[in-house]
Amino acid sequence: MQLEKLVAFHKTIGDVTRIRIISILANGPKHGQALAGILKLTAPTISHHLTKLKDINLVKDRREKNTVYYFLNEDVLEHYSSALPKMVSNKGESNKMENQKMIMEHKKILANFLTPDGRLKTIPAQRKKKMIVLHHIAGLLEKGRKYPEKELNEFIQSFHDDYATIRRELIIGSIMYRENSIYELNPREMWADIV
């Protein structure tokens, strides 16, 4: 997610009807006709707003027989909503001792998952450990550089043979952004947290 994606998110949700749709879907999935009835709008109007919300991955759909149900992607909502405050916050240095403890923990985890020559023994299953490894790998990429998919695959293979899984995890964790098979690092403040 680049800054443009964050802007697109805020532009898209800057609409009363879309906020109302998000609010309704927060209580559970609904089909288009149900949304139209609740909001007293036409089906084409609801469809238009759902398309905009799907474009930023805030709403997902699933077909069940002849009916399409729409779901709120709460992870995306939480991530995009918190990205801007994280970018402008200056709270990172408030507790240096806690930061040092965290750095030591991360180093220990990396030592467990990396060989002495820096290759990944296995992709961690636990989310926190996986994010530590992904942050480490991404930290070795060049900021602002656009990587063609083949070049990124070769870079990842220097760590682990399963480059497709790691590449996908870099996208899922908002560490990298992909457009037309070109990959770029997102600003570090937008990376998924290590928790």
JSON list of C-alpha atoms in Angstrom, two decimals:
[
{"chain": "A", "resi": 1, "resn": "MET", "atom": "CA", "xyz": [0.00, 0.00, 0.00]},
{"chain": "A", "resi": 2, "resn": "GLN", "atom": "CA", "xyz": [1.53, 3.26, -1.09]},
{"chain": "A", "resi": 3, "resn": "LEU", "atom": "CA", "xyz": [0.39, 6.65, 0.15]},
{"chain": "A", "resi": 4, "resn": "GLU", "atom": "CA", "xyz": [-1.91, 6.75, -2.89]},
{"chain": "A", "resi": 5, "resn": "LYS", "atom": "CA", "xyz": [-3.71, 3.67, -1.53]},
{"chain": "A", "resi": 6, "resn": "LEU", "atom": "CA", "xyz": [-4.21, 5.36, 1.83]},
{"chain": "A", "resi": 7, "resn": "VAL", "atom": "CA", "xyz": [-5.61, 8.43, 0.07]},
{"chain": "A", "resi": 8, "resn": "ALA", "atom": "CA", "xyz": [-7.89, 6.21, -2.08]},
{"chain": "A", "resi": 9, "resn": "PHE", "atom": "CA", "xyz": [-9.18, 4.54, 1.09]},
{"chain": "A", "resi": 10, "resn": "HIS", "atom": "CA", "xyz": [-10.09, 7.84, 2.73]},
{"chain": "A", "resi": 11, "resn": "LYS", "atom": "CA", "xyz": [-11.62, 9.21, -0.47]},
{"chain": "A", "resi": 12, "resn": "THR", "atom": "CA", "xyz": [-13.74, 6.09, -0.90]},
{"chain": "A", "resi": 13, "resn": "ILE", "atom": "CA", "xyz": [-15.11, 6.06, 2.63]},
{"chain": "A", "resi": 14, "resn": "GLY", "atom": "CA", "xyz": [-15.70, 9.82, 2.51]},
{"chain": "A", "resi": 15, "resn": "ASP", "atom": "CA", "xyz": [-19.30, 9.19, 1.46]},
{"chain": "A", "resi": 16, "resn": "VAL", "atom": "CA", "xyz": [-22.32, 8.99, 3.78]},
{"chain": "A", "resi": 17, "resn": "THR", "atom": "CA", "xyz": [-23.87, 5.99, 2.00]},
{"chain": "A", "resi": 18, "resn": "ARG", "atom": "CA", "xyz": [-20.63, 4.03, 2.06]},
{"chain": "A", "resi": 19, "resn": "ILE", "atom": "CA", "xyz": [-20.14, 4.71, 5.77]},
{"chain": "A", "resi": 20, "resn": "ARG", "atom": "CA", "xyz": [-23.69, 3.50, 6.37]},
{"chain": "A", "resi": 21, "resn": "ILE", "atom": "CA", "xyz": [-22.98, 0.34, 4.34]},
{"chain": "A", "resi": 22, "resn": "ILE", "atom": "CA", "xyz": [-19.79, -0.28, 6.37]},
{"chain": "A", "resi": 23, "resn": "SER", "atom": "CA", "xyz": [-21.79, 0.21, 9.58]},
{"chain": "A", "resi": 24, "resn": "ILE", "atom": "CA", "xyz": [-24.46, -2.28, 8.47]},
{"chain": "A", "resi": 25, "resn": "LEU", "atom": "CA", "xyz": [-21.90, -4.88, 7.32]},
{"chain": "A", "resi": 26, "resn": "ALA", "atom": "CA", "xyz": [-20.07, -4.53, 10.66]},
{"chain": "A", "resi": 27, "resn": "ASN", "atom": "CA", "xyz": [-23.06, -6.36, 12.15]},
{"chain": "A", "resi": 28, "resn": "GLY", "atom": "CA", "xyz": [-22.80, -9.23, 9.69]},
{"chain": "A", "resi": 29, "resn": "PRO", "atom": "CA", "xyz": [-23.02, -10.08, 5.98]},
{"chain": "A", "resi": 30, "resn": "LYS", "atom": "CA", "xyz": [-25.93, -8.84, 3.88]},
{"chain": "A", "resi": 31, "resn": "HIS", "atom": "CA", "xyz": [-27.02, -9.30, 0.28]},
{"chain": "A", "resi": 32, "resn": "GLY", "atom": "CA", "xyz": [-27.50, -6.32, -2.05]},
{"chain": "A", "resi": 33, "resn": "GLN", "atom": "CA", "xyz": [-31.31, -6.29, -1.88]},
{"chain": "A", "resi": 34, "resn": "ALA", "atom": "CA", "xyz": [-31.20, -6.27, 1.93]},
{"chain": "A", "resi": 35, "resn": "LEU", "atom": "CA", "xyz": [-28.83, -3.31, 1.89]},
{"chain": "A", "resi": 36, "resn": "ALA", "atom": "CA", "xyz": [-31.06, -1.51, -0.63]},
{"chain": "A", "resi": 37, "resn": "GLY", "atom": "CA", "xyz": [-34.09, -2.10, 1.61]},
{"chain": "A", "resi": 38, "resn": "ILE", "atom": "CA", "xyz": [-32.37, -0.98, 4.80]},
{"chain": "A", "resi": 39, "resn": "LEU", "atom": "CA", "xyz": [-30.95, 2.16, 3.18]},
{"chain": "A", "resi": 40, "resn": "LYS", "atom": "CA", "xyz": [-34.05, 2.79, 1.03]},
{"chain": "A", "resi": 41, "resn": "LEU", "atom": "CA", "xyz": [-31.93, 3.07, -2.11]},
{"chain": "A", "resi": 42, "resn": "THR", "atom": "CA", "xyz": [-32.12, 1.40, -5.51]},
{"chain": "A", "resi": 43, "resn": "ALA", "atom": "CA", "xyz": [-30.18, -1.79, -6.23]},
{"chain": "A", "resi": 44, "resn": "PRO", "atom": "CA", "xyz": [-27.98, -0.06, -8.88]},
{"chain": "A", "resi": 45, "resn": "THR", "atom": "CA", "xyz": [-27.02, 2.65, -6.35]},
{"chain": "A", "resi": 46, "resn": "ILE", "atom": "CA", "xyz": [-26.07, 0.02, -3.76]},
{"chain": "A", "resi": 47, "resn": "SER", "atom": "CA", "xyz": [-24.15, -1.90, -6.44]},
{"chain": "A", "resi": 48, "resn": "HIS", "atom": "CA", "xyz": [-22.20, 1.25, -7.34]},
{"chain": "A", "resi": 49, "resn": "HIS", "atom": "CA", "xyz": [-21.18, 1.88, -3.72]},
{"chain": "A", "resi": 50, "resn": "LEU", "atom": "CA", "xyz": [-20.30, -1.78, -3.12]},
{"chain": "A", "resi": 51, "resn": "THR", "atom": "CA", "xyz": [-18.06, -1.75, -6.19]},
{"chain": "A", "resi": 52, "resn": "LYS", "atom": "CA", "xyz": [-16.18, 1.26, -4.80]},
{"chain": "A", "resi": 53, "resn": "LEU", "atom": "CA", "xyz": [-15.76, -0.48, -1.43]},
{"chain": "A", "resi": 54, "resn": "LYS", "atom": "CA", "xyz": [-14.62, -3.70, -3.12]},
{"chain": "A", "resi": 55, "resn": "ASP", "atom": "CA", "xyz": [-12.05, -1.74, -5.16]},
{"chain": "A", "resi": 56, "resn": "ILE", "atom": "CA", "xyz": [-10.19, -0.88, -1.93]},
{"chain": "A", "resi": 57, "resn": "ASN", "atom": "CA", "xyz": [-10.71, -4.42, -0.56]},
{"chain": "A", "resi": 58, "resn": "LEU", "atom": "CA", "xyz": [-12.88, -3.13, 2.28]},
{"chain": "A", "resi": 59, "resn": "VAL", "atom": "CA", "xyz": [-15.79, -5.34, 1.23]},
{"chain": "A", "resi": 60, "resn": "LYS", "atom": "CA", "xyz": [-15.64, -8.93, 0.03]},
{"chain": "A", "resi": 61, "resn": "ASP", "atom": "CA", "xyz": [-18.39, -10.91, -1.59]},
{"chain": "A", "resi": 62, "resn": "ARG", "atom": "CA", "xyz": [-19.36, -14.57, -1.61]},
{"chain": "A", "resi": 63, "resn": "ARG", "atom": "CA", "xyz": [-21.97, -16.25, -3.78]},
{"chain": "A", "resi": 64, "resn": "GLU", "atom": "CA", "xyz": [-24.34, -18.73, -2.17]},
{"chain": "A", "resi": 65, "resn": "LYS", "atom": "CA", "xyz": [-26.54, -20.27, -4.87]},
{"chain": "A", "resi": 66, "resn": "ASN", "atom": "CA", "xyz": [-28.17, -17.26, -6.61]},
{"chain": "A", "resi": 67, "resn": "THR", "atom": "CA", "xyz": [-27.45, -14.73, -3.89]},
{"chain": "A", "resi": 68, "resn": "VAL", "atom": "CA", "xyz": [-24.28, -12.68, -3.39]},
{"chain": "A", "resi": 69, "resn": "TYR", "atom": "CA", "xyz": [-23.49, -11.79, 0.21]},
{"chain": "A", "resi": 70, "resn": "TYR", "atom": "CA", "xyz": [-21.21, -8.89, 1.14]},
{"chain": "A", "resi": 71, "resn": "PHE", "atom": "CA", "xyz": [-18.83, -8.97, 4.11]},
{"chain": "A", "resi": 72, "resn": "LEU", "atom": "CA", "xyz": [-16.84, -6.23, 5.78]},
{"chain": "A", "resi": 73, "resn": "ASN", "atom": "CA", "xyz": [-13.09, -6.87, 5.68]},
{"chain": "A", "resi": 74, "resn": "GLU", "atom": "CA", "xyz": [-12.42, -5.71, 9.24]},
{"chain": "A", "resi": 75, "resn": "ASP", "atom": "CA", "xyz": [-8.65, -6.26, 9.01]},
{"chain": "A", "resi": 76, "resn": "VAL", "atom": "CA", "xyz": [-8.42, -3.82, 6.09]},
{"chain": "A", "resi": 77, "resn": "LEU", "atom": "CA", "xyz": [-10.65, -1.31, 7.87]},
{"chain": "A", "resi": 78, "resn": "GLU", "atom": "CA", "xyz": [-8.51, -1.44, 11.01]},
{"chain": "A", "resi": 79, "resn": "HIS", "atom": "CA", "xyz": [-5.23, -1.30, 9.10]},
{"chain": "A", "resi": 80, "resn": "TYR", "atom": "CA", "xyz": [-6.10, 1.67, 6.87]},
{"chain": "A", "resi": 81, "resn": "SER", "atom": "CA", "xyz": [-7.84, 3.51, 9.70]},
{"chain": "A", "resi": 82, "resn": "SER", "atom": "CA", "xyz": [-4.79, 3.30, 11.94]},
{"chain": "A", "resi": 83, "resn": "ALA", "atom": "CA", "xyz": [-2.15, 3.95, 9.24]},
{"chain": "A", "resi": 84, "resn": "LEU", "atom": "CA", "xyz": [-2.41, 7.75, 9.28]},
{"chain": "A", "resi": 85, "resn": "PRO", "atom": "CA", "xyz": [-2.18, 8.17, 13.07]},
{"chain": "A", "resi": 86, "resn": "LYS", "atom": "CA", "xyz": [0.85, 5.85, 13.08]},
{"chain": "A", "resi": 87, "resn": "MET", "atom": "CA", "xyz": [2.53, 7.94, 10.40]},
{"chain": "A", "resi": 88, "resn": "VAL", "atom": "CA", "xyz": [2.17, 11.21, 12.32]},
{"chain": "A", "resi": 89, "resn": "SER", "atom": "CA", "xyz": [2.78, 9.85, 15.82]},
{"chain": "A", "resi": 90, "resn": "ASN", "atom": "CA", "xyz": [6.00, 10.65, 17.64]},
{"chain": "A", "resi": 91, "resn": "LYS", "atom": "CA", "xyz": [5.49, 8.09, 20.41]},
{"chain": "A", "resi": 92, "resn": "GLY", "atom": "CA", "xyz": [8.13, 5.60, 19.22]},
{"chain": "A", "resi": 93, "resn": "GLU", "atom": "CA", "xyz": [10.84, 6.77, 21.64]},
{"chain": "A", "resi": 94, "resn": "SER", "atom": "CA", "xyz": [8.70, 6.95, 24.79]},
{"chain": "A", "resi": 95, "resn": "ASN", "atom": "CA", "xyz": [10.14, 3.83, 26.37]},
{"chain": "A", "resi": 96, "resn": "LYS", "atom": "CA", "xyz": [13.71, 3.03, 25.29]},
{"chain": "A", "resi": 97, "resn": "MET", "atom": "CA", "xyz": [14.08, 0.12, 27.69]},
{"chain": "A", "resi": 98, "resn": "GLU", "atom": "CA", "xyz": [11.01, -1.59, 26.23]},
{"chain": "A", "resi": 99, "resn": "ASN", "atom": "CA", "xyz": [12.37, -1.00, 22.72]},
{"chain": "A", "resi": 100, "resn": "GLN", "atom": "CA", "xyz": [15.72, -2.60, 23.65]},
{"chain": "A", "resi": 101, "resn": "LYS", "atom": "CA", "xyz": [13.94, -5.63, 25.10]},
{"chain": "A", "resi": 102, "resn": "MET", "atom": "CA", "xyz": [11.89, -5.97, 21.90]},
{"chain": "A", "resi": 103, "resn": "ILE", "atom": "CA", "xyz": [15.03, -5.70, 19.71]},
{"chain": "A", "resi": 104, "resn": "MET", "atom": "CA", "xyz": [16.72, -8.48, 21.70]},
{"chain": "A", "resi": 105, "resn": "GLU", "atom": "CA", "xyz": [13.63, -10.69, 21.35]},
{"chain": "A", "resi": 106, "resn": "HIS", "atom": "CA", "xyz": [13.57, -10.09, 17.57]},
{"chain": "A", "resi": 107, "resn": "LYS", "atom": "CA", "xyz": [17.27, -10.94, 17.27]},
{"chain": "A", "resi": 108, "resn": "LYS", "atom": "CA", "xyz": [16.70, -14.18, 19.16]},
{"chain": "A", "resi": 109, "resn": "ILE", "atom": "CA", "xyz": [13.81, -15.16, 16.89]},
{"chain": "A", "resi": 110, "resn": "LEU", "atom": "CA", "xyz": [15.86, -14.34, 13.78]},
{"chain": "A", "resi": 111, "resn": "ALA", "atom": "CA", "xyz": [18.74, -16.46, 15.13]},
{"chain": "A", "resi": 112, "resn": "ASN", "atom": "CA", "xyz": [16.33, -19.39, 15.52]},
{"chain": "A", "resi": 113, "resn": "PHE", "atom": "CA", "xyz": [14.93, -19.13, 11.99]},
{"chain": "A", "resi": 114, "resn": "LEU", "atom": "CA", "xyz": [18.00, -18.08, 9.98]},
{"chain": "A", "resi": 115, "resn": "THR", "atom": "CA", "xyz": [21.09, -20.13, 9.17]},
{"chain": "A", "resi": 116, "resn": "PRO", "atom": "CA", "xyz": [24.49, -18.50, 9.79]},
{"chain": "A", "resi": 117, "resn": "ASP", "atom": "CA", "xyz": [24.63, -17.51, 6.10]},
{"chain": "A", "resi": 118, "resn": "GLY", "atom": "CA", "xyz": [21.24, -15.75, 6.38]},
{"chain": "A", "resi": 119, "resn": "ARG", "atom": "CA", "xyz": [18.97, -18.33, 4.72]},
{"chain": "A", "resi": 120, "resn": "LEU", "atom": "CA", "xyz": [15.57, -19.02, 6.22]},
{"chain": "A", "resi": 121, "resn": "LYS", "atom": "CA", "xyz": [15.35, -22.53, 7.71]},
{"chain": "A", "resi": 122, "resn": "THR", "atom": "CA", "xyz": [11.55, -22.54, 7.58]},
{"chain": "A", "resi": 123, "resn": "ILE", "atom": "CA", "xyz": [8.77, -19.99, 7.25]},
{"chain": "A", "resi": 124, "resn": "PRO", "atom": "CA", "xyz": [7.42, -19.40, 10.78]},
{"chain": "A", "resi": 125, "resn": "ALA", "atom": "CA", "xyz": [3.84, -20.49, 11.34]},
{"chain": "A", "resi": 126, "resn": "GLN", "atom": "CA", "xyz": [3.25, -18.12, 14.27]},
{"chain": "A", "resi": 127, "resn": "ARG", "atom": "CA", "xyz": [2.19, -14.69, 12.99]},
{"chain": "A", "resi": 128, "resn": "LYS", "atom": "CA", "xyz": [4.50, -12.66, 15.26]},
{"chain": "A", "resi": 129, "resn": "LYS", "atom": "CA", "xyz": [7.59, -14.66, 14.31]},
{"chain": "A", "resi": 130, "resn": "LYS", "atom": "CA", "xyz": [6.61, -14.58, 10.64]},
{"chain": "A", "resi": 131, "resn": "MET", "atom": "CA", "xyz": [6.26, -10.78, 10.74]},
{"chain": "A", "resi": 132, "resn": "ILE", "atom": "CA", "xyz": [9.69, -10.44, 12.39]},
{"chain": "A", "resi": 133, "resn": "VAL", "atom": "CA", "xyz": [11.23, -12.51, 9.58]},
{"chain": "A", "resi": 134, "resn": "LEU", "atom": "CA", "xyz": [9.31, -10.57, 6.89]},
{"chain": "A", "resi": 135, "resn": "HIS", "atom": "CA", "xyz": [10.38, -7.22, 8.39]},
{"chain": "A", "resi": 136, "resn": "HIS", "atom": "CA", "xyz": [13.99, -8.46, 8.37]},
{"chain": "A", "resi": 137, "resn": "ILE", "atom": "CA", "xyz": [13.86, -9.55, 4.73]},
{"chain": "A", "resi": 138, "resn": "ALA", "atom": "CA", "xyz": [12.08, -6.37, 3.61]},
{"chain": "A", "resi": 139, "resn": "GLY", "atom": "CA", "xyz": [14.60, -4.27, 5.52]},
{"chain": "A", "resi": 140, "resn": "LEU", "atom": "CA", "xyz": [17.23, -5.46, 3.04]},
{"chain": "A", "resi": 141, "resn": "LEU", "atom": "CA", "xyz": [15.28, -4.12, 0.05]},
{"chain": "A", "resi": 142, "resn": "GLU", "atom": "CA", "xyz": [15.93, -0.66, -1.36]},
{"chain": "A", "resi": 143, "resn": "LYS", "atom": "CA", "xyz": [13.38, 2.01, -0.39]},
{"chain": "A", "resi": 144, "resn": "GLY", "atom": "CA", "xyz": [11.67, 3.69, -3.34]},
{"chain": "A", "resi": 145, "resn": "ARG", "atom": "CA", "xyz": [12.92, 1.12, -5.83]},
{"chain": "A", "resi": 146, "resn": "LYS", "atom": "CA", "xyz": [10.45, -0.66, -8.10]},
{"chain": "A", "resi": 147, "resn": "TYR", "atom": "CA", "xyz": [11.16, -4.40, -8.35]},
{"chain": "A", "resi": 148, "resn": "PRO", "atom": "CA", "xyz": [9.95, -6.45, -11.33]},
{"chain": "A", "resi": 149, "resn": "GLU", "atom": "CA", "xyz": [8.44, -9.72, -10.10]},
{"chain": "A", "resi": 150, "resn": "LYS", "atom": "CA", "xyz": [11.31, -11.84, -11.48]},
{"chain": "A", "resi": 151, "resn": "GLU", "atom": "CA", "xyz": [13.92, -9.73, -9.68]},
{"chain": "A", "resi": 152, "resn": "LEU", "atom": "CA", "xyz": [11.96, -9.84, -6.41]},
{"chain": "A", "resi": 153, "resn": "ASN", "atom": "CA", "xyz": [11.59, -13.63, -6.74]},
{"chain": "A", "resi": 154, "resn": "GLU", "atom": "CA", "xyz": [15.37, -13.98, -7.15]},
{"chain": "A", "resi": 155, "resn": "PHE", "atom": "CA", "xyz": [15.97, -11.77, -4.10]},
{"chain": "A", "resi": 156, "resn": "ILE", "atom": "CA", "xyz": [13.55, -13.82, -1.97]},
{"chain": "A", "resi": 157, "resn": "GLN", "atom": "CA", "xyz": [15.09, -17.11, -3.21]},
{"chain": "A", "resi": 158, "resn": "SER", "atom": "CA", "xyz": [18.36, -16.01, -1.64]},
{"chain": "A", "resi": 159, "resn": "PHE", "atom": "CA", "xyz": [16.49, -16.53, 1.68]},
{"chain": "A", "resi": 160, "resn": "HIS", "atom": "CA", "xyz": [14.10, -19.39, 0.90]},
{"chain": "A", "resi": 161, "resn": "ASP", "atom": "CA", "xyz": [13.04, -21.48, -2.09]},
{"chain": "A", "resi": 162, "resn": "ASP", "atom": "CA", "xyz": [9.32, -20.80, -1.56]},
{"chain": "A", "resi": 163, "resn": "TYR", "atom": "CA", "xyz": [9.49, -17.27, -2.96]},
{"chain": "A", "resi": 164, "resn": "ALA", "atom": "CA", "xyz": [5.78, -17.23, -3.92]},
{"chain": "A", "resi": 165, "resn": "THR", "atom": "CA", "xyz": [4.62, -17.69, -0.31]},
{"chain": "A", "resi": 166, "resn": "ILE", "atom": "CA", "xyz": [7.01, -15.07, 1.06]},
{"chain": "A", "resi": 167, "resn": "ARG", "atom": "CA", "xyz": [6.13, -12.62, -1.74]},
{"chain": "A", "resi": 168, "resn": "ARG", "atom": "CA", "xyz": [2.42, -13.11, -0.98]},
{"chain": "A", "resi": 169, "resn": "GLU", "atom": "CA", "xyz": [3.05, -12.58, 2.75]},
{"chain": "A", "resi": 170, "resn": "LEU", "atom": "CA", "xyz": [4.90, -9.32, 2.01]},
{"chain": "A", "resi": 171, "resn": "ILE", "atom": "CA", "xyz": [1.76, -8.09, 0.21]},
{"chain": "A", "resi": 172, "resn": "ILE", "atom": "CA", "xyz": [-0.67, -9.37, 2.86]},
{"chain": "A", "resi": 173, "resn": "GLY", "atom": "CA", "xyz": [1.39, -7.68, 5.58]},
{"chain": "A", "resi": 174, "resn": "SER", "atom": "CA", "xyz": [1.28, -4.36, 3.67]},
{"chain": "A", "resi": 175, "resn": "ILE", "atom": "CA", "xyz": [5.07, -4.41, 3.59]},
{"chain": "A", "resi": 176, "resn": "MET", "atom": "CA", "xyz": [5.08, -4.24, -0.18]},
{"chain": "A", "resi": 177, "resn": "TYR", "atom": "CA", "xyz": [2.69, -2.95, -2.78]},
{"chain": "A", "resi": 178, "resn": "ARG", "atom": "CA", "xyz": [2.11, -4.65, -6.14]},
{"chain": "A", "resi": 179, "resn": "GLU", "atom": "CA", "xyz": [0.81, -3.12, -9.32]},
{"chain": "A", "resi": 180, "resn": "ASN", "atom": "CA", "xyz": [1.13, -4.74, -12.77]},
{"chain": "A", "resi": 181, "resn": "SER", "atom": "CA", "xyz": [3.71, -7.25, -11.46]},
{"chain": "A", "resi": 182, "resn": "ILE", "atom": "CA", "xyz": [5.91, -4.42, -10.16]},
{"chain": "A", "resi": 183, "resn": "TYR", "atom": "CA", "xyz": [6.63, -4.42, -6.42]},
{"chain": "A", "resi": 184, "resn": "GLU", "atom": "CA", "xyz": [7.62, -1.55, -4.16]},
{"chain": "A", "resi": 185, "resn": "LEU", "atom": "CA", "xyz": [8.19, -1.20, -0.42]},
{"chain": "A", "resi": 186, "resn": "ASN", "atom": "CA", "xyz": [5.51, 0.72, 1.45]},
{"chain": "A", "resi": 187, "resn": "PRO", "atom": "CA", "xyz": [6.57, 3.32, 4.02]},
{"chain": "A", "resi": 188, "resn": "ARG", "atom": "CA", "xyz": [7.56, 1.44, 7.18]},
{"chain": "A", "resi": 189, "resn": "GLU", "atom": "CA", "xyz": [4.73, 3.04, 9.18]},
{"chain": "A", "resi": 190, "resn": "MET", "atom": "CA", "xyz": [2.24, 1.20, 6.98]},
{"chain": "A", "resi": 191, "resn": "TRP", "atom": "CA", "xyz": [3.69, -2.27, 7.54]},
{"chain": "A", "resi": 192, "resn": "ALA", "atom": "CA", "xyz": [1.53, -4.65, 9.56]},
{"chain": "A", "resi": 193, "resn": "ASP", "atom": "CA", "xyz": [2.52, -4.58, 13.22]},
{"chain": "A", "resi": 194, "resn": "ILE", "atom": "CA", "xyz": [4.54, -7.31, 14.85]},
{"chain": "A", "resi": 195, "resn": "VAL", "atom": "CA", "xyz": [2.18, -8.57, 17.55]}
]
